[in-house]
Coordinates of C-alpha atoms and ligand atoms in Angstrom, one line a residue:
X158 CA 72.7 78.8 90.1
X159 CA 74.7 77.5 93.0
X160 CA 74.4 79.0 96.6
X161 CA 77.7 80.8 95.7
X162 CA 77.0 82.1 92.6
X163 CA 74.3 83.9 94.0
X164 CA 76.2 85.1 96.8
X165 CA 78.7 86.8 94.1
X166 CA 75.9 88.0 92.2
X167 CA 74.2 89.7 95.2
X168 CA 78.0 91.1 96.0
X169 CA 77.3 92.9 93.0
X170 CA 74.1 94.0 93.4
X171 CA 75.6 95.6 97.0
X172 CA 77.7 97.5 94.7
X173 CA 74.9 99.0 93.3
X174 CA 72.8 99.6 95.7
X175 CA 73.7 99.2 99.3
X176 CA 75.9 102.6 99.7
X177 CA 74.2 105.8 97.8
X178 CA 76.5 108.4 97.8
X179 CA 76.7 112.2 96.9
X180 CA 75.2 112.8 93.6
X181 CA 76.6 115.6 91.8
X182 CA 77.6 113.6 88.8
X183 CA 81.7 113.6 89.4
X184 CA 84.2 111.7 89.7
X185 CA 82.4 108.5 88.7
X186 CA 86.0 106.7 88.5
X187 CA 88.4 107.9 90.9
X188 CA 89.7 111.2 90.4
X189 CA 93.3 111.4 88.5
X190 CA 95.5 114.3 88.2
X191 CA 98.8 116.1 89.9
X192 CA 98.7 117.4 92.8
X193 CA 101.6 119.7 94.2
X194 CA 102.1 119.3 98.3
X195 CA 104.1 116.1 99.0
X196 CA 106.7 117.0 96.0
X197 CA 106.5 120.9 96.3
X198 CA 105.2 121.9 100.2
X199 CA 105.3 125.2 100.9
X200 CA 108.2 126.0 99.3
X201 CA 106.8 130.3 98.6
X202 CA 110.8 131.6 98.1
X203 CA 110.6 132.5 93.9
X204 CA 113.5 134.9 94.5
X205 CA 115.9 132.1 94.7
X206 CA 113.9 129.2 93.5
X207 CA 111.6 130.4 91.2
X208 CA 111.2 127.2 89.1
X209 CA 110.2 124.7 92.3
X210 CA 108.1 127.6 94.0
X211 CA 104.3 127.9 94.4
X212 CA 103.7 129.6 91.6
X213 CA 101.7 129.4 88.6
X214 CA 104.8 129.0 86.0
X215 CA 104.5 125.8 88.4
X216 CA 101.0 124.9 87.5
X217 CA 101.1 125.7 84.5
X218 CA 104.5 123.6 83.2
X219 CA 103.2 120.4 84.5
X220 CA 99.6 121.3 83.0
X221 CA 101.8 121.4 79.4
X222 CA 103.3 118.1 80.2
X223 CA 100.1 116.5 81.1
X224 CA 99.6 117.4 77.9
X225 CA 102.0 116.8 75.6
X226 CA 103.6 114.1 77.4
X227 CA 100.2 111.8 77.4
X228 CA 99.3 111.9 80.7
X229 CA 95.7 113.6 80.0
X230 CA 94.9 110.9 77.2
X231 CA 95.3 108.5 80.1
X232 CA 92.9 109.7 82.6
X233 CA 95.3 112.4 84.6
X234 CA 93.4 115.6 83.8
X235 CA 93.0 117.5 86.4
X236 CA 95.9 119.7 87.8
X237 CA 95.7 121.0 91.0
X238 CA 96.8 123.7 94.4
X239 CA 97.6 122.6 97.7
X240 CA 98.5 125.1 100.3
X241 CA 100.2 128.2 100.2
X242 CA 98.6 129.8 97.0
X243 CA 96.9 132.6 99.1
X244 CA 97.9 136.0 100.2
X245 CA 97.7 136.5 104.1
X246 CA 94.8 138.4 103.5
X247 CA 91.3 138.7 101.5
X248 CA 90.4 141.7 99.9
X249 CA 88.5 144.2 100.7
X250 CA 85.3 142.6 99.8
X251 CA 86.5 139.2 102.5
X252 CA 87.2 137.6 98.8
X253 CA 90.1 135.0 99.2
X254 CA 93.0 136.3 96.8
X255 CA 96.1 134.6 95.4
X256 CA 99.5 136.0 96.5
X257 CA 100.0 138.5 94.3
X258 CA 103.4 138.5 93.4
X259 CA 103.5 134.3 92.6
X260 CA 100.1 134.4 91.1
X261 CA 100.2 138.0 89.1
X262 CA 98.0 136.4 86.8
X263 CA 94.7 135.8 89.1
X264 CA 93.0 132.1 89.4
X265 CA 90.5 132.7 86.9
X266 CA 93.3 133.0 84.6
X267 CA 95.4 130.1 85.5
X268 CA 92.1 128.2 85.5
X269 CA 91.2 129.5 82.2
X270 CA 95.0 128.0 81.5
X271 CA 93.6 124.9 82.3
X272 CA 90.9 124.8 80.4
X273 CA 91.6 125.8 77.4
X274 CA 94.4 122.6 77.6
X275 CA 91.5 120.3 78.5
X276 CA 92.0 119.7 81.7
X277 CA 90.3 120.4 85.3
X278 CA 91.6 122.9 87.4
X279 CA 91.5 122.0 91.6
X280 CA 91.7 124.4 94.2
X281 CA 92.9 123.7 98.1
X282 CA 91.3 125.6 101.3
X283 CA 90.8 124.6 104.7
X284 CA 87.6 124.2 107.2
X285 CA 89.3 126.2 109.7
X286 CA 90.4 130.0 110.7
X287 CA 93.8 128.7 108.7
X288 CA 95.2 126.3 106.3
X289 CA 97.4 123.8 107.6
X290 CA 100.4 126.3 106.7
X291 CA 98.8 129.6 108.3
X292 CA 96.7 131.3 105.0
X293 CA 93.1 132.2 105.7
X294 CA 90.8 129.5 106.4
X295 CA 87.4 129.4 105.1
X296 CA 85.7 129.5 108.4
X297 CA 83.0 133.0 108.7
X298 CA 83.4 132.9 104.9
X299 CA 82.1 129.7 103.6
X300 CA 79.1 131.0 101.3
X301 CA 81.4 133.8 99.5
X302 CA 84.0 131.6 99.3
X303 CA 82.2 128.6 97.6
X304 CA 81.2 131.6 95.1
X305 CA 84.1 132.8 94.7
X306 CA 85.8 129.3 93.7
X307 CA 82.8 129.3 91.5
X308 CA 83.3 132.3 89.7
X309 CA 86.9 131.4 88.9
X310 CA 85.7 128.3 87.4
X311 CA 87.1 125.8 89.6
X312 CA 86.3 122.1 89.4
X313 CA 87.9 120.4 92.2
X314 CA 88.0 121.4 95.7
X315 CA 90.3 119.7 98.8
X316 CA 89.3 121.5 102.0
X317 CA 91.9 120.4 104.6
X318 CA 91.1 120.2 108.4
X319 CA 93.5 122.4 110.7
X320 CA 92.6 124.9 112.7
X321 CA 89.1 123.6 113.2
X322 CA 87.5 121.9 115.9
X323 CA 87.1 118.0 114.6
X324 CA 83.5 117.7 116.2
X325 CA 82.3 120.8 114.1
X326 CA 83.4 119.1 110.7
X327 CA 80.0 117.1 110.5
X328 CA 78.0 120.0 110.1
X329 CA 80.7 122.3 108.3
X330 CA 81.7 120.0 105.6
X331 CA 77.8 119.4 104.7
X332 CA 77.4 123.2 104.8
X333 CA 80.4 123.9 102.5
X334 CA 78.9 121.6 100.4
X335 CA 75.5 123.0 100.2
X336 CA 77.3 126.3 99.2
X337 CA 79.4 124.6 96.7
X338 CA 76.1 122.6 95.2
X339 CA 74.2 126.0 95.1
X340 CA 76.7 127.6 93.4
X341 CA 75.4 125.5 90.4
X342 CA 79.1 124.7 89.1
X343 CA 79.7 121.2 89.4
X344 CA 83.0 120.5 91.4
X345 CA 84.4 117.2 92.7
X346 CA 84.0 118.1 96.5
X347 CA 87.5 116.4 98.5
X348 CA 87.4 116.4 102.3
X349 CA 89.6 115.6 105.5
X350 CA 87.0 115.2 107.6
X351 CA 87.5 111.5 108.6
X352 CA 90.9 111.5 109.0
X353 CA 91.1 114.8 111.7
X354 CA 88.3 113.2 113.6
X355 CA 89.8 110.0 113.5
X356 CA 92.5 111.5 115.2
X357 CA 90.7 113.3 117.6
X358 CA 89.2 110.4 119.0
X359 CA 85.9 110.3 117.1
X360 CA 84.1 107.6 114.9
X361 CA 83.7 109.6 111.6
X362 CA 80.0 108.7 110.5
X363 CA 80.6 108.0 107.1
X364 CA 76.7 107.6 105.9
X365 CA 77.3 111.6 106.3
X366 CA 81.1 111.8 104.8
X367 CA 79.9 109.4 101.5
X368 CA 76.7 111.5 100.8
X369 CA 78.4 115.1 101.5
X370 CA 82.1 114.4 99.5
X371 CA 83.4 112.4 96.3
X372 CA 86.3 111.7 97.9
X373 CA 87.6 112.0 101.6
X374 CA 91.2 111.3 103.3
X375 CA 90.6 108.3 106.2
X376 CA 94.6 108.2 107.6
X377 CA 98.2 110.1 107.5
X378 CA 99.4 112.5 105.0
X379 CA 101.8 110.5 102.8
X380 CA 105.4 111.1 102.9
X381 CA 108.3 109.9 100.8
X382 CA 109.2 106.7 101.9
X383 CA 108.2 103.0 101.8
X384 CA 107.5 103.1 105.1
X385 CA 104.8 105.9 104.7
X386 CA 103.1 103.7 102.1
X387 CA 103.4 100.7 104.0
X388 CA 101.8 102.2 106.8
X389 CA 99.0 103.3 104.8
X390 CA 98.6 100.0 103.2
X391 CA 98.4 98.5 106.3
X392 CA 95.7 100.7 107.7
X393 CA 93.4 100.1 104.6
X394 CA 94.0 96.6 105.2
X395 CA 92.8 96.7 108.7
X396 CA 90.4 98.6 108.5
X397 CA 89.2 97.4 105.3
X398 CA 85.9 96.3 106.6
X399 CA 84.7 99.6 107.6
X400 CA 86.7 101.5 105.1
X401 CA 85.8 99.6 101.6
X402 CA 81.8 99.7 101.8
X403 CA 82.3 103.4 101.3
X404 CA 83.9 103.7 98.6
X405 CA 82.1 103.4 94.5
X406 CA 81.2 105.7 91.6
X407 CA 81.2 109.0 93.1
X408 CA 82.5 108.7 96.0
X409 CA 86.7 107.4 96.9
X410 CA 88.7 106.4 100.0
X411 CA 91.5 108.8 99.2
X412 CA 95.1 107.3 100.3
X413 CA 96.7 110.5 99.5
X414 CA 99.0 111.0 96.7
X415 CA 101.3 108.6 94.4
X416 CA 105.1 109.5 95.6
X417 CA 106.3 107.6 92.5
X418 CA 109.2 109.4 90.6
X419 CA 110.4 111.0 93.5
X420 CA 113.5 110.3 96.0
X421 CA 111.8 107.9 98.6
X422 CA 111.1 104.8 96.5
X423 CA 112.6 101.8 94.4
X424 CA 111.4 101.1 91.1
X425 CA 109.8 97.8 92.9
X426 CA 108.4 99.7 95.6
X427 CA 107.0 102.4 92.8
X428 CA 105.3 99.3 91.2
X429 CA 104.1 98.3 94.7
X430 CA 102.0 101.8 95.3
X431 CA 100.6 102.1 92.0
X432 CA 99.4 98.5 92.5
X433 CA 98.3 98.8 95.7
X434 CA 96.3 102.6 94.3
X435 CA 94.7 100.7 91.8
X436 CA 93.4 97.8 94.3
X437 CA 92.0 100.3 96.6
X438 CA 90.2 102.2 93.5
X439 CA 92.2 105.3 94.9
X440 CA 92.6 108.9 93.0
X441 CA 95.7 109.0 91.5
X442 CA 96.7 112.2 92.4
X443 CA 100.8 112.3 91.0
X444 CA 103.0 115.1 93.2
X445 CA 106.1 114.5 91.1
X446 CA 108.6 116.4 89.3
X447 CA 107.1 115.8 85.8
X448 CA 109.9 117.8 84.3
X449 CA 112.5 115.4 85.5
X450 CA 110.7 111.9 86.4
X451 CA 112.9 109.3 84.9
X452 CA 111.2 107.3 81.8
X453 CA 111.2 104.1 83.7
X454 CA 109.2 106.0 86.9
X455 CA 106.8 107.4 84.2
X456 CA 106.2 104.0 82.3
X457 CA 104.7 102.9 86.1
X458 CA 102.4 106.0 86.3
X459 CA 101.6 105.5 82.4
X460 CA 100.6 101.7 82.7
X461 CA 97.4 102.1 81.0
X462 CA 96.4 98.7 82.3
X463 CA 96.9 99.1 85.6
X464 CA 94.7 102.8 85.2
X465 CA 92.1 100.2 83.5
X466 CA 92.0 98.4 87.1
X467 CA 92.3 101.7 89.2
X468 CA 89.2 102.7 86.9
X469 CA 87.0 100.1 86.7
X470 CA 83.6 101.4 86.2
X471 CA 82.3 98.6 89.0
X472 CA 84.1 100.6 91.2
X473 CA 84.5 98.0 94.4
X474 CA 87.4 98.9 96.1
X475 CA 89.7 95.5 96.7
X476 CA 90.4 94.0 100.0
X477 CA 93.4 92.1 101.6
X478 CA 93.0 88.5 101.4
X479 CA 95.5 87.1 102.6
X480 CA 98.9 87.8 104.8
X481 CA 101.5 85.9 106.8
X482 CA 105.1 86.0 106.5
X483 CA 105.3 89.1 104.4
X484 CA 103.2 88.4 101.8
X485 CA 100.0 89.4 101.0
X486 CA 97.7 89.0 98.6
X487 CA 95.0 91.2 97.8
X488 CA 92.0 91.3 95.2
X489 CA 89.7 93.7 93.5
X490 CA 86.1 93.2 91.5
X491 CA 86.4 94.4 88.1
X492 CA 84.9 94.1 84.9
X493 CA 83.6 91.6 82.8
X494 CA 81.5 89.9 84.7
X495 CA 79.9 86.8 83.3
X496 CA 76.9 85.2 84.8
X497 CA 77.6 86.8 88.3
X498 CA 81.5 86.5 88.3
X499 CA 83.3 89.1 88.5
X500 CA 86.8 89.0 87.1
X501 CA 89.6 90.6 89.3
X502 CA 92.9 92.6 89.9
X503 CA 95.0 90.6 92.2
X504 CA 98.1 91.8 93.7
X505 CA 100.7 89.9 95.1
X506 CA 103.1 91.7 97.3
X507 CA 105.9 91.1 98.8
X508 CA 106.5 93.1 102.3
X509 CA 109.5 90.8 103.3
X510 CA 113.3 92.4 102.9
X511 CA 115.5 88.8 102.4
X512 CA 116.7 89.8 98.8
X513 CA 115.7 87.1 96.3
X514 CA 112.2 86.6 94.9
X515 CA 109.3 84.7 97.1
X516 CA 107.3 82.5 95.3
X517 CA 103.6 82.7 95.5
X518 CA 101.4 79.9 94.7
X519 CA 97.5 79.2 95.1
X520 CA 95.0 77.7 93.2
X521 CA 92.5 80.2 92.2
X522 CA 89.6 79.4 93.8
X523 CA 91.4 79.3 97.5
X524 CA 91.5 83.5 96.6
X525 CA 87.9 82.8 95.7
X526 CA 88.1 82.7 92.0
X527 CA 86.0 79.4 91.4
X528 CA 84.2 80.3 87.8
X529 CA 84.6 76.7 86.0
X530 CA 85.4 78.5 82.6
X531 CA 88.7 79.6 84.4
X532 CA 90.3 83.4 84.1
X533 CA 92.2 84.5 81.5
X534 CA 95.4 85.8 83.5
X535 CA 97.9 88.7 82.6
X536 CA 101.0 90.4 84.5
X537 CA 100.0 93.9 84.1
X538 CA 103.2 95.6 84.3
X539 CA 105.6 92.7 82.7
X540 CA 103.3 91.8 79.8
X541 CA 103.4 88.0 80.7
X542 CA 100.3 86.5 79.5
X543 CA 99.2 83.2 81.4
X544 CA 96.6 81.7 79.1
X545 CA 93.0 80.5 80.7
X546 CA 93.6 79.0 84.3
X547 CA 91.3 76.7 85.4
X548 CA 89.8 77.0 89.6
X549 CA 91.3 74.4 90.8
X550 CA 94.8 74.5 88.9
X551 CA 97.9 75.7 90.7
X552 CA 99.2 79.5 89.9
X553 CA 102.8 80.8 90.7
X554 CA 104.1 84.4 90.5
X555 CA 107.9 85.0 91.8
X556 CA 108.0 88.2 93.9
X557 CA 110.7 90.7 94.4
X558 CA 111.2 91.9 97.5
X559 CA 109.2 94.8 98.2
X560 CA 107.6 94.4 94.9
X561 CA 104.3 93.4 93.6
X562 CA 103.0 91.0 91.0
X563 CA 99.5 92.6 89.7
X564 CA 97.8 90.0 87.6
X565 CA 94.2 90.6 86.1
X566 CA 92.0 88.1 85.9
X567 CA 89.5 88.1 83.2
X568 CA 86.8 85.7 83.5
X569 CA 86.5 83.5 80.3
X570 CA 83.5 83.4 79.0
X571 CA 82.1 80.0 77.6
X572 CA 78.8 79.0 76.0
X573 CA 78.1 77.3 79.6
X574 CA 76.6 73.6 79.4
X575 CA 73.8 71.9 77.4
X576 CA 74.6 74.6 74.5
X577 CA 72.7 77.7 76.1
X578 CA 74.0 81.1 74.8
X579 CA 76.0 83.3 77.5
X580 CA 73.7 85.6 79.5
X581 CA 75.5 88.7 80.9
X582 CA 73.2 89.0 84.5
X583 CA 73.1 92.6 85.2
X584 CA 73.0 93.9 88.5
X585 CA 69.0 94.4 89.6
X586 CA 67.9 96.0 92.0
X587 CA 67.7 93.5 95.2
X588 CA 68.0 93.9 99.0
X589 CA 69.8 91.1 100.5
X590 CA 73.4 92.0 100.4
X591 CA 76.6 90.1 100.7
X592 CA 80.0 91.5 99.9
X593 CA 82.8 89.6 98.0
X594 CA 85.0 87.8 99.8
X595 CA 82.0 85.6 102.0
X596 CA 84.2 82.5 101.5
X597 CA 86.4 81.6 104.2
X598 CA 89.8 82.9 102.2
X599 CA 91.9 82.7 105.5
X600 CA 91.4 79.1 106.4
X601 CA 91.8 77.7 103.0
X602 CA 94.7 79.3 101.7
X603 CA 97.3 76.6 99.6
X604 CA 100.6 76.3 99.6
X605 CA 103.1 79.4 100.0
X606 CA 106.3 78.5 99.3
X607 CA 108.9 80.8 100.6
X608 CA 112.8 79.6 100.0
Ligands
NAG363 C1 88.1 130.7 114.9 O1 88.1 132.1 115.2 C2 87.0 132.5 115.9 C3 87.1 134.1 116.0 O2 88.4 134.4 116.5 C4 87.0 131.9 117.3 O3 85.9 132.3 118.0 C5 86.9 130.4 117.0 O4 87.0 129.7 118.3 C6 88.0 129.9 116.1 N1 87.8 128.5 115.8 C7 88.7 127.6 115.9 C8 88.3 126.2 115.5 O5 89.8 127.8 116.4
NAG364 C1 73.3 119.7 93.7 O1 72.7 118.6 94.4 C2 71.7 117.9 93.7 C3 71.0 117.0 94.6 O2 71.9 116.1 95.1 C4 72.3 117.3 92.5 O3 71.3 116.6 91.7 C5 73.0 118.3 91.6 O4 73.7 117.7 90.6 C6 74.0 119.1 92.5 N1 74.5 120.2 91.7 C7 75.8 120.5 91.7 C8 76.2 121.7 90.9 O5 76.6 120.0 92.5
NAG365 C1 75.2 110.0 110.6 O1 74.7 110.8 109.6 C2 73.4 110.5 109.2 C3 73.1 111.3 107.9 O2 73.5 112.6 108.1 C4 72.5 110.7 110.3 O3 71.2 110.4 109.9 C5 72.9 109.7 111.4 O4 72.0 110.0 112.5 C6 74.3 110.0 111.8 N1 74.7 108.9 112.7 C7 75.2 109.2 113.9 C8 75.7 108.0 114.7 O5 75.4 110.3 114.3

């Protein structure tokens, strides 16, 4: 085995090994579902909106269309609140409540709703005296709360961060946890914790995030514009090396949600965040109109082979690369790997606003893809197959602006040399660790033609 082979192999093993999360069971790929906030908000008038409102009739229409519109056979099965499902007050007992007159039916019901459809039901609250939009926070209540989410047979929790003092989060979110773990009802346990301390100054200790939440949001809320996913794409690429060692089975970097289908993005730049989602093994978390997403905006969030990268059971979230000029490339680990290579998800994206196609070209093994029995190669969203490329030949994608080209990689696998049958090396456990990515990507980057 040569030095580098051993270096990918132990890149696996790290995978394995080196970050130990939270172990409740969940979310073992990253979560996928619909999520209401960044298409819906707070938007509480059903007098004179009664079909966008916070309702259930909400909820429950897009669970039906998760349904029967084959979003749930793909992975998205989870629907989910965000803020503003809850009356000003709790009852009588301190019991968190639903407001009444949007939710006549109760949680347990519209949960039930859920279930009986297949899907996961997720619930939103907030470590503070208030949610982010002013409804009781869980803060004085955590233990009846936890129950109480319990009881209604939730399965996902988001527990935002306002209202709350950021240095209190590392011992509140373990403790909401606890009481969600000794409820005894598994639920996939989302935090905010990083991001408010993150803001406040602080260096969130993620040993204590990855071991206390599946998933946790690191950076801005999104909102619906390229430049909102831009910004966020840039902050996981530069941050990447503290950022991507957290995240595998069990426990996500969450991005925030896909935008795609609604007002603030090209069909490219749709491509371009479900690319980029599936590179950063992010939940895919839709907050989109599913009653009127066009069929072209739909085909991206159906691309069942760009979900097969977002949910590669490896889970090793991708890194950037490479970027100068506007173009970047990044790459992700997947499945197969042969004899200690991993094959990949590589995304080629375009940042740059001069409107005709940039061409892209590198060998393969300058983006450190050097397995002699080459990669078979396909465009995942234009069904262009590429054959086998060898390491060392040249590779071209064209572009668009503000676009992506997301290729996968698939290492081929050969008989190897002097006849030996293929061997399938399975990560073992090990100590040394390297990550992917050792080789020194920058400095040996080929040609990039722009004009
Ligand atoms: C929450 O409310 C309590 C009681 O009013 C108060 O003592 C505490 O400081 C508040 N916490 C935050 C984070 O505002
Ligand atoms: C509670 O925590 C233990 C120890 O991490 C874990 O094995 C178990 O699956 C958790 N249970 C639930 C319901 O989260
Ligand atoms: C981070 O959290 C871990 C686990 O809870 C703890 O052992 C460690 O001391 C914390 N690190 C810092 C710098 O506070």
């Amino acid at each position: 085995m040569s030095g580098g082979t051993q270096w990918i192999v132990m890149g696996v093993l790290l995978m394995g090994l080196g970050v130990c999360g939270l172990e409740n069971g969940l979310a073992r790929t990253p979560p996928m579902g619909w999520l209401a906030w960044q298409r819906f908000r707070c938007n509480t008038d059903c007098v004179n909106d009664p079909h966008n409102c916070i309702s259930e009739l909400l909820f429950m229409q897009m669970a039906d269309i998760l349904v029967n519109q084959g979003y749930r056979d793909l992975g998205y099965d989870m629907i989910s609140l965000d803020d503003c499902w809850l009356s000003r007050e709790r009852d009588a007992l301190g019991r968190l409540q639903p407001d009444p007159f949007r939710f006549p039916s109760g949680i347990a019901a519209l949960s039930d709703y859920m279930h009986k459809r297949g899907l996961k039901f997720g619930i939103y609250e907030d470590y503070g005296n208030f949610t982010c939009a002013g409804y009781p926070g869980i803060l004085g209540h955590l233990q009846t709360d936890a129950d109480t989410f319990a009881d209604w047979g939730v399965d996902y929790v988001k527990l935002d961060g306002c209202y709350s003092h950021p240095v209190d989060m590392d011992q509140g979110y373990p403790l909401f946890g606890f009481y969600l773990n000794q409820t005894l009802r598994p639920m996939v346990y989302s935090c905010s914790w990083p991001v408010y301390q993150t803001y406040s100054g602080m260096t969130p200790n993620y040993t204590s995030i990855i071991n206390t939440c599946n998933l946790w949001r690191n950076f801005d809320d999104i909102q619906d514009s390229w430049e909102s996913v831009q910004r966020i794409i840039d902050y996981y690429g530069d941050n990447q090396d503290d950022i991507v060692p957290n995240a595998g089975p069990g426990h996500w970097n969450d991005p925030d949600m896909l935008i795609i289908g609604n007002f603030g993005l090209s069909y490219e730049q749709s491509k371009s965040q479900m690319a980029m989602w599936a590179i950063f093994a992010a939940p895919l978390l839709m907050s989109v109109d599913l009653r009127t997403i066009r069929p072209e905006y739909k085909a991206i969030l159906q691309n069942r082979a760009v979900i097969e990268v977002n949910q590669d059971p490896l889970g090793i979230q991708g890194k950037r690369i490479y970027k100068d000029k506007g173009i970047e490339i990044w790459a992700r680990p997947i499945t197969p790997v042969f004899q200690g290579h991993y094959s990949y998800g590589v995304a080629f994206l375009n940042r740059r606003t001069d409107g005709t196609p940039s061409e892209v070209s590198v060998t393969l093994r300058e983006i450190g893809l050097s397995y002699h029995g080459g990669y078979a190669i396909t465009d995942l969203f234009d069904s262009v197959h590429y054959g086998t490329v060898l390491p060392d030949k040249r590779f071209k994608v064209d572009v668009n602006p503000s676009g992506v080209v997301l290729v996968r990689c698939e290492v081929v696998k050969t008989t190897g040399f002097g006849g030996g049958r293929p061997q399938l090396i399975e990560p073992a456990p090990q100590s040394s660790i390297r990550p992917p990515f050792q080789n020194h990507l920058f400095n040996q980057f080929g040609q990039q033609r722009l004009f």
